[in-house]
Amino acid sequence: MKSQENGPPPALARPHPDPYSLRPMPAIDVPLLGALILAATLVLAAYSFAMAVGAGRGRLALLGSARMGAFASSAFIVLAVCLLAYAFQTHDFRIRYVARYSDRSMPWQYLLTSLWGGQDGSLLWWSFLLVGWTTACLVWMRDRYRELQPWVIATLMSILMFFVVVMLFAANPFATTTASVPSDGEGLNPLLQNYWMVIHPPSLYMGFVGWSIPFAFAVAALVTGRLENEWLNAIRPWVLWAWLFLSIGLTLGMIWSYEELGWGGYWAWDPVENASFMPWLVGTAFLHSVMVQERYGMLRVWNVFLVCLVFFMTIFGTFLTRSGLIASVHSFARSDIGIYFVWYMGFLLIACTALIAWRFRKLRAMHQLESLVSREFAFLLNNWILLGMMVFVLVATTFPLLSQWLRDQEVTVGPPFYNKWMVPFGIVLLFLAGVGPVISWRKATGKHILRAFLKPMIFMVVVGATHLAFGKALGFPALVSSEEIYETLTGRILSAVHDISPLFSVMSVAFVVGTVVQEFWRGTAVRMRSKGEGALEALVALTLRAKRRYGGYVVHVGVAIMFIGFTGAAYDVEQEKALRPGETMEVSGYTLRYDGARSLVDPNKRMLFTDLAVLDDGKSIGTATPAKFVYRTHPDMPTTEVDIRSRPGADLYTIMSTVDPETKMATFRVIVRPLVMWIWLGAVLLILGTLLAVSPSVKEVLAERRSPKPVRISRTAVAVATLLLALTAVVAFASGAQAQSDGSSSLHAGSVTIRNPEERKLFERLLCMCGDCQRLTLANCGCGWADNKRAELRQRLASNQDVLAIIASYRDEYGPKSLSVPVDEGLDRALWAVPLGGVVLAAFGVVGVGRRWKRRRGPVPAPGPDVPEASPAAASDAASDDYDARLDEELARRDRA
């Protein structure tokens, strides 16, 4: 809940209708009709799949039937979504899904968002987005890619068939209740009734489902053997759009977590967060490695593998959140659909491996790496780190499951473990984002390296020195003191790296920004000199001439700015205090005066607000109003509504824990979180840069208009596409929600009083073992069991017991699952060994590549007669290479002058 500049929030605007007013049941038999529609969709998708396979095997006359079958399948899925939405709006509680995720007091927009509030509806939502992407792709292809098109359609229809089968036999959103029809429903999870959830899940799912299009083209290229740049040119816009939506979804999820969950952070390495993050890492790797193949025909096997892997990870992420195997604050309940996903993932693994092995000879690279000092090798390092990060997150996320299966012992992998490993990986990756744009292709000479890196390196050193000299005076010391406790040498080394990470993070940000600014300036200066253009005109012309290149640079700056915000977490200041009305508390220059509490009620919930006057160095800057909401349908799941005052320097994050109804004494947790706003600003730049890269060039637009062939699209296709786009716009405006199982974590999450840093070090390592908490530490859990345990541990600290000894005894009493970070011993040592092994293997890989390059050193052979004619994209890349050469020549002349 954002802060109110002019006082407390007003009472709810318009009262809802009487929540218990009964409406007549709909005249149509929605459950039966919905089931029939899903069955018909399966038949149509199977028909389209069969026709597409026939067309792919040489009977091209069947392609039109395959397209029409795909359009018809899309129309039936749209009809199913509309029917389920109608059931929610009419409160058709005969449908079990409607009864579980809605009630009569909910406003219409949340009734619509309930479509995706649970597992069954989310699968229908996935299918809806899939047919939307499919329809858009088919309309876009028209008469292009005739050889690939049949297998693209067949692949997309096979994916749709899988999801429809799961809905029909395991998670039918139209299934009816076995008992009597309830008069009212259970209601949507309170944590999902948030405005950010209106756009977060649709965007995230759009990113997930969007990778189906590149995967379908990759399969089509493997089946047909057309493995040159044709399929890469086809998927380029689809990859960028899918990556963009996935990035937006991740960012909006961070905002939702920051504002709604009330724990004070934006990323907790939750399994659901990781399920979305892993495909993003693989997709980012592909975006970089594909440029190497487009220019020099290298990494062809690797790129096909990455496209298949990113789609596989989207299915794995869907399985992870819907199987119920891993506890999460916002995963779905345990169900029987997991086995369907396991079989489907096994099929994908076998099919993709077989196709790549079949076409392996055709996928061999046309050229070899010429030098370790080149942009190709920088991109290769980039890919190794991104894939290494993905593997690390995958192993850490699934390690509790592996431990349970292999030794019947529960363990927990908490955020501290992720942060200690991912922070150094992230900083190295950020530094490479600055190296890639300026280092030469093929082989960089010493003179080029000096010219390209001198100014950015000087800027980086100056920023680092400034940070060392003045950072502490401004509240941002270059070195921080780790609060984590580790028993092993590896843990202590990671803690030492974490302590100096702010300095390296700031210097890496400066290096990236310096290289990007230099690239923009170099190109602008050349145009100003050669074309006689002004600075602004030359900059705009330069950017529009190479949108993909300079859009990528803007994305790099956006990521660098986001790292500024991530670095700010090292400087958090936190304080908790119980206040009576009129009393104040001081936090990092802010003074907060507690003025009192007040209650409001609406038909859906009861709200308790607390009013705090906020003073910044004696100057009034407004009122903070943290609150708690208790929903009528979920009285045991109160939500924490935080108040956030965002400024470029820091956020003032205020949480109300408890209020005594008699004395009005309230307990507040106040966090000053520096630089958080820079995360959201960097995300905006990332979005703008991607939009610039994906937008068509002027030449492409003119070529499309001058096309001699008239474009003919069937009226049926136009009608279906228009309907899908219109419905998608309505749904995206008022949608929401990735479901949560039962919200048990929200019962316990809250503020606790931590008196000193030693207590924080201890409580953040220990998990609440009351039996009803999910991954909550004693530093966050507010239940009675956790309060009693903290009191006991405080007594042990007061008697001068060693912190490590207390942790060891806690583990002995409750088992390995009671620690937020597994110990480095026994089977748990494997979790520590995976990232270490990855680093060692990467080092050996670099040495191996270097030796191969040294043995092969010499002129690169010219392409043989079997090399295909350059595509338009390759010609554009050649022109870009010529532009780089002319740019370097111009810079050299300027240097000599």
XYZ file of C-alpha atoms in Angstrom, residues 316-592:
277
model
C 9.453 -27.711 -15.458
C 8.575 -24.444 -13.735
C 4.889 -25.112 -14.324
C 5.338 -28.603 -12.875
C 7.256 -27.241 -9.883
C 4.502 -24.807 -8.901
C 1.581 -27.156 -9.581
C 2.764 -30.511 -8.296
C 2.791 -29.365 -4.664
C 6.073 -31.221 -4.092
C 7.943 -28.149 -2.834
C 6.572 -25.886 -0.114
C 6.250 -22.272 -1.194
C 4.462 -19.182 -0.037
C 2.578 -19.046 -3.341
C 2.545 -22.483 -4.897
C -0.493 -24.561 -5.724
C -1.822 -27.349 -3.548
C -0.553 -30.908 -3.989
C -2.417 -32.677 -6.789
C -2.279 -35.593 -9.201
C -1.255 -33.601 -12.265
C 2.450 -33.897 -11.458
C 2.740 -37.310 -13.075
C 1.369 -35.920 -16.356
C 4.105 -33.281 -16.386
C 6.758 -35.850 -15.511
C 5.787 -37.986 -18.511
C 5.614 -34.934 -20.770
C 9.034 -33.698 -19.644
C 10.426 -37.168 -20.265
C 8.948 -37.122 -23.778
C 10.448 -33.666 -24.443
C 13.843 -34.788 -23.209
C 13.899 -37.886 -25.411
C 12.448 -36.169 -28.493
C 14.766 -33.146 -28.373
C 17.847 -35.286 -27.726
C 16.946 -37.599 -30.617
C 16.355 -34.711 -33.032
C 19.621 -32.978 -32.138
C 21.560 -36.251 -32.417
C 19.905 -36.951 -35.777
C 20.905 -33.566 -37.197
C 24.214 -33.263 -35.387
C 26.327 -33.382 -38.562
C 24.308 -30.592 -40.161
C 24.647 -28.522 -36.998
C 28.428 -28.469 -37.044
C 29.893 -24.972 -36.936
C 31.032 -23.308 -40.156
C 33.874 -21.487 -38.382
C 35.963 -21.980 -35.263
C 36.910 -19.632 -32.469
C 39.929 -17.614 -33.585
C 40.991 -15.979 -30.324
C 40.213 -15.919 -26.631
C 40.345 -12.132 -26.860
C 37.210 -11.653 -28.930
C 33.543 -10.882 -28.615
C 32.662 -14.485 -29.444
C 34.586 -15.740 -26.422
C 33.067 -13.019 -24.218
C 29.617 -14.253 -25.257
C 30.703 -17.828 -24.562
C 31.747 -16.833 -21.027
C 28.447 -15.023 -20.662
C 26.608 -18.222 -21.585
C 28.646 -20.354 -19.202
C 27.862 -18.065 -16.288
C 24.159 -17.804 -17.103
C 23.813 -21.576 -17.477
C 25.877 -22.074 -14.339
C 23.535 -19.784 -12.421
C 20.542 -21.696 -13.770
C 22.000 -25.057 -12.732
C 22.839 -23.699 -9.282
C 19.298 -22.383 -8.757
C 17.858 -25.652 -10.068
C 19.955 -27.796 -7.710
C 19.317 -25.554 -4.696
C 15.567 -25.448 -5.391
C 15.202 -29.208 -5.803
C 17.741 -30.228 -3.150
C 15.073 -30.579 -0.424
C 13.244 -33.043 -2.662
C 16.433 -34.976 -3.454
C 17.300 -35.182 0.222
C 13.829 -36.441 1.050
C 13.935 -39.109 -1.678
C 17.515 -40.298 -1.184
C 17.783 -40.366 2.613
C 14.283 -39.575 3.895
C 15.578 -36.428 5.595
C 14.184 -32.925 5.207
C 16.475 -29.954 4.647
C 15.810 -26.317 3.852
C 17.767 -24.081 1.504
C 17.103 -20.485 2.480
C 17.890 -17.097 0.911
C 21.274 -16.644 2.657
C 22.703 -19.615 0.777
C 21.486 -18.324 -2.599
C 22.753 -14.803 -1.945
C 26.252 -15.867 -1.000
C 26.753 -17.666 -4.323
C 24.649 -15.606 -6.704
C 26.059 -12.186 -5.754
C 29.607 -12.891 -7.066
C 28.224 -14.646 -10.152
C 25.972 -11.670 -10.844
C 28.805 -9.146 -10.534
C 31.004 -11.108 -12.960
C 28.082 -11.321 -15.383
C 27.519 -7.575 -15.083
C 31.178 -6.877 -15.858
C 30.951 -9.033 -18.999
C 27.944 -6.942 -20.066
C 30.404 -4.080 -20.365
C 33.077 -6.114 -22.150
C 30.843 -7.519 -24.899
C 29.826 -4.280 -26.628
C 33.347 -2.895 -27.077
C 35.646 -5.847 -27.743
C 36.192 -6.780 -31.391
C 34.752 -9.758 -33.201
C 37.121 -12.595 -34.226
C 40.294 -11.178 -32.626
C 41.044 -7.993 -30.705
C 44.488 -6.450 -30.997
C 46.268 -4.798 -28.097
C 45.784 -1.388 -29.684
C 42.049 -1.954 -30.067
C 41.721 -3.157 -26.481
C 43.527 -0.094 -25.188
C 41.374 2.248 -27.246
C 38.135 0.452 -26.382
C 38.658 -0.062 -22.656
C 40.832 2.826 -21.517
C 38.131 5.422 -20.866
C 35.546 3.031 -19.318
C 38.246 1.580 -17.063
C 39.347 5.048 -15.963
C 35.726 5.927 -15.220
C 35.307 2.671 -13.273
C 38.410 3.329 -11.159
C 37.355 6.916 -10.449
C 33.896 5.811 -9.338
C 35.394 3.059 -7.168
C 37.846 5.483 -5.544
C 35.037 7.984 -4.925
C 32.955 5.257 -3.348
C 35.843 4.301 -1.079
C 36.504 7.901 -0.092
C 33.027 9.324 0.392
C 30.613 6.385 0.490
C 30.712 5.937 4.253
C 29.991 9.623 4.881
C 26.892 9.344 2.667
C 25.721 6.150 4.357
C 27.032 3.792 1.655
C 30.318 2.265 2.869
C 32.332 0.432 0.251
C 32.847 -2.503 2.602
C 30.108 -4.030 4.739
C 30.158 -6.446 7.627
C 28.535 -9.798 6.962
C 25.948 -10.949 9.472
C 26.029 -14.567 8.330
C 27.617 -17.358 10.333
C 29.373 -20.218 8.548
C 31.244 -23.107 10.039
C 33.356 -23.975 6.989
C 36.157 -22.367 5.023
C 33.954 -22.082 1.924
C 31.292 -20.247 3.901
C 33.814 -17.819 5.389
C 35.310 -17.107 1.964
C 31.853 -16.395 0.573
C 31.120 -14.080 3.499
C 34.358 -12.186 2.822
C 33.388 -11.846 -0.848
C 29.959 -10.620 0.211
C 31.553 -7.960 2.437
C 33.390 -6.361 -0.502
C 30.638 -6.937 -3.064
C 29.185 -3.377 -2.853
C 32.473 -1.911 -4.081
C 32.778 -4.331 -6.999
C 29.109 -3.935 -7.844
C 29.383 -0.143 -8.052
C 32.564 -0.367 -10.122
C 30.982 -2.880 -12.515
C 27.957 -0.629 -12.946
C 30.275 2.266 -13.774
C 32.158 0.119 -16.296
C 28.962 -0.963 -18.091
C 27.575 2.566 -18.232
C 30.960 3.872 -19.415
C 31.233 1.376 -22.271
C 27.662 1.986 -23.454
C 28.030 5.774 -23.346
C 31.302 5.449 -25.248
C 29.646 3.341 -27.949
C 26.828 5.833 -28.400
C 29.302 8.723 -28.500
C 31.657 7.027 -30.971
C 28.849 6.310 -33.426
C 27.329 9.765 -32.991
C 30.678 11.465 -33.549
C 31.287 9.532 -36.776
C 27.875 10.525 -38.155
C 28.400 14.127 -37.133
C 31.732 14.181 -38.986
C 30.712 12.201 -42.073
C 27.106 13.387 -42.488
C 27.366 16.882 -41.080
C 24.489 16.172 -38.670
C 23.919 17.773 -35.298
C 24.538 15.761 -32.136
C 20.881 14.968 -31.414
C 20.078 14.225 -35.058
C 23.104 11.973 -35.377
C 22.232 10.125 -32.149
C 18.662 9.461 -33.264
C 19.737 8.393 -36.765
C 22.417 6.119 -35.327
C 19.955 4.439 -32.960
C 17.275 3.956 -35.612
C 19.821 2.576 -38.067
C 20.785 -0.305 -35.749
C 17.861 -0.736 -33.369
C 18.761 -4.213 -32.264
C 22.324 -3.248 -31.384
C 21.588 -0.021 -29.534
C 18.411 -1.402 -27.981
C 20.632 -4.087 -26.464
C 22.922 -1.389 -25.095
C 19.960 0.308 -23.421
C 18.987 -3.045 -21.885
C 22.514 -3.371 -20.490
C 22.244 0.065 -18.878
C 18.862 -0.917 -17.430
C 20.338 -4.061 -15.878
C 23.263 -2.030 -14.501
C 20.885 0.456 -12.877
C 18.925 -2.436 -11.364
C 22.185 -3.616 -9.808
C 22.452 -0.249 -8.069
C 19.155 -1.044 -6.375
C 20.260 -4.585 -5.532
C 23.445 -3.206 -3.973
C 21.346 -0.958 -1.743
C 20.216 -4.035 0.221
C 23.650 -4.054 1.875
C 22.786 -0.769 3.618
C 19.361 -1.575 5.065
C 18.579 -0.060 8.463
C 15.860 -1.728 10.487
C 14.228 -1.022 13.837
C 11.255 -2.370 15.760
C 9.491 -0.681 18.623
C 6.207 -0.716 20.539
C 4.602 2.744 20.726
C 1.713 4.269 22.621
C -0.262 7.061 20.939
C 1.881 10.206 20.933
C 5.230 8.402 21.257
C 7.954 8.523 18.597
C 10.762 6.398 17.207
C 13.919 7.343 15.279
C 15.168 5.389 12.252
C 18.075 6.585 10.105
C 17.159 10.287 10.206
C 13.390 9.746 10.138
C 11.144 10.455 13.124
C 7.800 8.653 13.258
